């Protein structure tokens, strides 16, 4: 399988299960490792950046009914509209994300918190090419990030468990500094559950210093054999 699978998923692989939710990979073999998550808040389920797959509704049904589908950055629309339509719920977008879905999906915008969940919203990136938010539940220590950090191979040097996106390596968002998550759920790859605070602090602190190594690694990966 290549960088990104374009055909519909036929199955999925469960990842990142904890008391407050679960994640999945619809195409485990793709290099991009596009990860999706369902967060449980007061018997409601919030589906984040979903890539759809047969049977995935059963994966998070144990946590409650779907209250909304959340897109953390514009290019992560993925299958959000299809999942929102299937569950007859609104699609939630940060106020600064410029992309809009089709007219047959109800849209709700959020800025400081996600609806009435109490989840804190972090504005990570806001420029013409890239608009991204993160969700942070300080009560449970859960941080959900779409693209700014990840664990897929092209995010990481050999020294890292969590890495800043290659395009943001020189200027990682300050909003991630000083956070103390117990777990980090990412849009590309498995989440970080072991010393997540340390992994995040190191990723941001060493981002620029390790950028040259990461870029060289990416070039080697893309070079023909």
CSV table of C-alpha atoms in Angstrom, one decimal:
chain,number,residue,atom,x,y,z
A,1,UNK,CA,0.0,0.0,0.0
A,2,UNK,CA,1.3,3.5,-0.9
A,3,UNK,CA,1.2,6.9,0.8
A,4,UNK,CA,-2.6,7.2,1.0
A,5,UNK,CA,-5.2,4.7,0.1
A,6,UNK,CA,-7.9,6.2,-2.1
A,7,UNK,CA,-10.3,3.2,-2.3
A,8,UNK,CA,-13.0,2.7,0.4
A,9,UNK,CA,-11.9,0.8,3.5
A,10,UNK,CA,-13.0,-2.8,3.9
A,11,UNK,CA,-12.1,-3.2,7.5
A,12,UNK,CA,-10.3,-1.2,10.3
A,13,UNK,CA,-7.7,-1.7,13.0
A,14,UNK,CA,-8.5,-0.5,16.6
A,15,UNK,CA,-5.9,1.7,18.3
A,16,UNK,CA,-5.7,4.0,21.3
A,17,UNK,CA,-8.4,2.5,23.5
A,18,UNK,CA,-8.8,4.1,27.0
A,19,UNK,CA,-11.7,4.7,29.4
A,20,UNK,CA,-12.7,7.9,27.5
A,21,UNK,CA,-12.7,6.6,24.0
A,22,UNK,CA,-11.1,4.7,21.2
A,23,UNK,CA,-9.3,5.2,17.9
A,24,UNK,CA,-9.0,3.4,14.6
A,25,UNK,CA,-7.0,3.1,11.4
A,26,UNK,CA,-9.2,2.5,8.3
A,27,UNK,CA,-6.2,1.7,6.2
A,28,UNK,CA,-3.5,0.3,8.5
A,29,UNK,CA,-1.0,-0.4,5.7
A,30,UNK,CA,-0.9,3.2,4.2
A,31,UNK,CA,2.2,5.3,4.9
A,32,UNK,CA,0.1,8.3,6.1
A,33,UNK,CA,-1.4,6.2,8.9
A,34,UNK,CA,-4.6,8.3,9.0
A,35,UNK,CA,-6.0,7.9,12.5
A,36,UNK,CA,-9.6,8.7,13.6
A,37,UNK,CA,-11.0,8.9,17.2
A,38,UNK,CA,-14.2,8.8,19.1
A,39,UNK,CA,-14.2,10.7,22.4
A,40,UNK,CA,-16.7,10.0,25.2
A,41,UNK,CA,-18.1,13.0,27.1
A,42,UNK,CA,-21.0,12.5,29.5
A,43,UNK,CA,-22.5,9.5,27.6
A,44,UNK,CA,-22.1,11.4,24.3
A,45,UNK,CA,-19.6,10.4,21.5
A,46,UNK,CA,-17.7,13.0,19.5
A,47,UNK,CA,-16.1,11.6,16.4
A,48,UNK,CA,-12.9,13.4,15.4
A,49,UNK,CA,-11.4,13.5,11.8
A,50,UNK,CA,-13.0,10.2,10.8
A,51,UNK,CA,-11.9,7.9,7.9
A,52,UNK,CA,-15.0,5.7,7.5
A,53,UNK,CA,-14.9,1.9,7.5
A,54,UNK,CA,-17.5,-0.9,7.6
A,55,UNK,CA,-18.5,-1.6,11.2
A,56,UNK,CA,-16.7,1.3,12.7
A,57,UNK,CA,-20.0,2.6,14.3
A,58,UNK,CA,-20.1,-0.5,16.5
A,59,UNK,CA,-16.5,0.3,17.7
A,60,UNK,CA,-17.7,3.4,19.5
A,61,UNK,CA,-21.3,2.6,20.2
A,62,UNK,CA,-20.4,1.3,23.6
A,63,UNK,CA,-19.5,4.8,24.7
A,64,UNK,CA,-22.9,6.4,23.9
A,65,UNK,CA,-24.7,8.1,21.0
A,66,UNK,CA,-22.9,10.3,18.5
A,67,UNK,CA,-23.5,14.0,19.4
A,68,UNK,CA,-21.3,15.4,16.6
A,69,UNK,CA,-18.5,15.0,14.2
A,70,UNK,CA,-15.5,17.2,14.7
A,71,UNK,CA,-12.9,18.3,12.0
A,72,UNK,CA,-9.8,19.8,13.5
A,73,UNK,CA,-8.3,21.2,10.3
A,74,UNK,CA,-9.5,21.9,6.8
A,75,UNK,CA,-7.8,19.1,5.0
A,76,UNK,CA,-9.1,16.5,7.4
A,77,UNK,CA,-12.6,16.6,6.1
A,78,UNK,CA,-11.9,12.9,5.2
A,79,UNK,CA,-15.3,11.1,5.6
A,80,UNK,CA,-16.7,13.6,8.2
A,81,UNK,CA,-19.7,14.5,6.1
A,82,UNK,CA,-20.7,10.9,5.5
A,83,UNK,CA,-20.5,10.0,9.2
A,84,UNK,CA,-22.4,13.1,10.2
A,85,UNK,CA,-25.2,12.4,7.7
A,86,UNK,CA,-25.4,8.7,8.9
A,87,UNK,CA,-25.9,9.7,12.5
A,88,UNK,CA,-27.9,12.8,11.7
A,89,UNK,CA,-25.7,15.1,13.7
A,90,UNK,CA,-24.0,18.4,13.0
A,91,UNK,CA,-20.4,18.8,11.7
A,92,UNK,CA,-18.3,20.9,14.1
A,93,UNK,CA,-15.6,23.2,12.7
A,94,UNK,CA,-13.2,25.7,14.3
A,95,UNK,CA,-14.3,29.3,13.5
A,96,UNK,CA,-11.0,29.9,11.7
A,97,UNK,CA,-11.2,26.9,9.4
A,98,UNK,CA,-12.2,28.4,6.0
A,99,UNK,CA,-13.4,25.2,4.3
A,100,UNK,CA,-17.1,24.5,4.3
A,101,UNK,CA,-18.8,21.2,3.6
A,102,UNK,CA,-21.9,20.5,1.5
A,103,UNK,CA,-25.3,22.1,2.0
A,104,UNK,CA,-26.9,18.9,3.3
A,105,UNK,CA,-24.9,18.9,6.6
A,106,UNK,CA,-25.6,21.1,9.5
A,107,UNK,CA,-22.6,23.2,10.6
A,108,UNK,CA,-21.7,24.3,14.1
A,109,UNK,CA,-18.6,26.5,14.7
A,110,UNK,CA,-16.6,26.4,17.9
A,111,UNK,CA,-13.7,28.5,19.2
A,112,UNK,CA,-12.8,28.4,22.9
A,113,UNK,CA,-14.6,25.1,23.9
A,114,UNK,CA,-16.3,22.4,21.9
A,115,UNK,CA,-20.0,22.9,22.4
A,116,UNK,CA,-20.9,22.1,26.0
A,117,UNK,CA,-18.3,19.3,26.4
A,118,UNK,CA,-15.8,21.4,28.4
A,119,UNK,CA,-13.0,20.4,26.0
A,120,UNK,CA,-10.6,23.3,25.7
A,121,UNK,CA,-9.8,24.4,22.1
A,122,UNK,CA,-6.3,25.4,21.2
A,123,UNK,CA,-5.7,27.4,18.0
A,124,UNK,CA,-2.5,25.9,16.7
A,125,UNK,CA,-2.3,27.2,13.1
A,126,UNK,CA,-4.2,29.9,11.3
A,127,UNK,CA,-2.8,31.0,7.9
A,128,UNK,CA,-4.1,30.9,4.3
A,129,UNK,CA,-2.7,27.5,3.7
A,130,UNK,CA,-3.3,25.8,7.0
A,131,UNK,CA,-5.9,26.2,9.8
A,132,UNK,CA,-5.8,23.7,12.7
A,133,UNK,CA,-7.2,23.3,16.2
A,134,UNK,CA,-6.5,20.8,19.0
A,135,UNK,CA,-8.7,19.6,21.8
A,136,UNK,CA,-7.5,19.4,25.3
A,137,UNK,CA,-9.4,17.8,28.2
A,138,UNK,CA,-7.5,19.0,31.2
A,139,UNK,CA,-9.6,16.9,33.6
A,140,UNK,CA,-8.6,13.6,32.0
A,141,UNK,CA,-5.3,14.7,30.4
A,142,UNK,CA,-6.4,13.9,26.8
A,143,UNK,CA,-4.9,15.9,24.0
A,144,UNK,CA,-6.1,15.4,20.5
A,145,UNK,CA,-4.0,16.9,17.6
A,146,UNK,CA,-4.7,16.5,13.9
A,147,UNK,CA,-1.5,17.3,12.0
A,148,UNK,CA,0.9,19.5,14.1
A,149,UNK,CA,2.4,16.4,15.8
A,150,UNK,CA,2.2,12.7,14.8
A,151,UNK,CA,3.8,9.3,15.2
A,152,UNK,CA,3.7,8.1,11.5
A,153,UNK,CA,7.2,7.4,10.2
A,154,UNK,CA,7.6,10.7,8.2
A,155,UNK,CA,7.0,12.7,11.4
A,156,UNK,CA,9.8,11.1,13.4
A,157,UNK,CA,13.6,11.0,13.6
A,158,UNK,CA,15.2,7.9,15.1
A,159,UNK,CA,15.3,9.6,18.5
A,160,UNK,CA,11.6,10.5,18.7
A,161,UNK,CA,8.3,8.9,19.8
A,162,UNK,CA,6.3,12.0,18.8
A,163,UNK,CA,7.4,14.5,16.1
A,164,UNK,CA,6.4,17.8,14.8
A,165,UNK,CA,5.0,17.9,11.2
A,166,UNK,CA,7.9,18.3,8.7
A,167,UNK,CA,6.4,21.6,7.4
A,168,UNK,CA,6.2,23.1,11.0
A,169,UNK,CA,9.6,21.9,12.3
A,170,UNK,CA,11.3,25.3,12.3
A,171,UNK,CA,8.4,27.0,14.0
A,172,UNK,CA,6.3,24.6,16.2
A,173,UNK,CA,3.2,26.2,17.7
A,174,UNK,CA,3.8,27.8,21.1
A,175,UNK,CA,0.3,26.6,22.2
A,176,UNK,CA,1.7,23.1,22.8
A,177,UNK,CA,4.4,24.3,25.2
A,178,UNK,CA,3.7,23.7,28.9
A,179,UNK,CA,0.8,21.2,28.4
A,180,UNK,CA,0.8,18.1,30.6
A,181,UNK,CA,-1.3,15.5,28.9
A,182,UNK,CA,-1.5,11.9,30.0
A,183,UNK,CA,-2.2,10.8,26.5
A,184,UNK,CA,-1.9,12.3,23.0
A,185,UNK,CA,-4.1,11.2,20.2
A,186,UNK,CA,-2.8,12.2,16.7
A,187,UNK,CA,-4.3,12.3,13.2
A,188,UNK,CA,-1.4,10.2,11.8
A,189,UNK,CA,-0.3,7.1,13.7
A,190,UNK,CA,-0.9,5.5,17.1
A,191,UNK,CA,-1.3,7.7,20.1
A,192,UNK,CA,1.2,8.3,22.8
A,193,UNK,CA,0.2,6.9,26.2
A,194,UNK,CA,3.6,6.5,27.9
A,195,UNK,CA,5.0,9.7,29.4
A,196,UNK,CA,3.0,11.8,27.0
A,197,UNK,CA,4.0,15.0,28.7
A,198,UNK,CA,7.7,14.2,28.2
A,199,UNK,CA,7.2,13.2,24.6
A,200,UNK,CA,5.4,16.4,23.8
A,201,UNK,CA,7.9,18.6,25.5
A,202,UNK,CA,10.8,16.9,23.7
A,203,UNK,CA,9.1,17.1,20.3
A,204,UNK,CA,8.5,20.8,20.6
A,205,UNK,CA,11.9,21.6,22.2
A,206,UNK,CA,14.0,19.6,19.8
A,207,UNK,CA,11.9,20.3,16.7
A,208,UNK,CA,14.1,22.8,15.0
A,209,UNK,CA,17.4,21.1,16.0
A,210,UNK,CA,16.3,17.8,14.5
A,211,UNK,CA,14.7,19.2,11.4
A,212,UNK,CA,17.7,18.6,9.1
A,213,UNK,CA,17.9,14.9,10.1
A,214,UNK,CA,14.2,14.5,9.5
A,215,UNK,CA,14.3,16.1,6.1
A,216,UNK,CA,17.3,13.9,5.1
A,217,UNK,CA,15.4,10.8,6.3
A,218,UNK,CA,12.3,11.8,4.2
A,219,UNK,CA,14.5,12.3,1.1
A,220,UNK,CA,16.0,8.8,1.6
A,221,UNK,CA,12.5,7.3,2.0
A,222,UNK,CA,11.3,8.9,-1.2
A,223,UNK,CA,14.4,8.2,-3.3
A,224,UNK,CA,14.0,5.3,-5.8
A,225,UNK,CA,15.9,2.1,-4.9
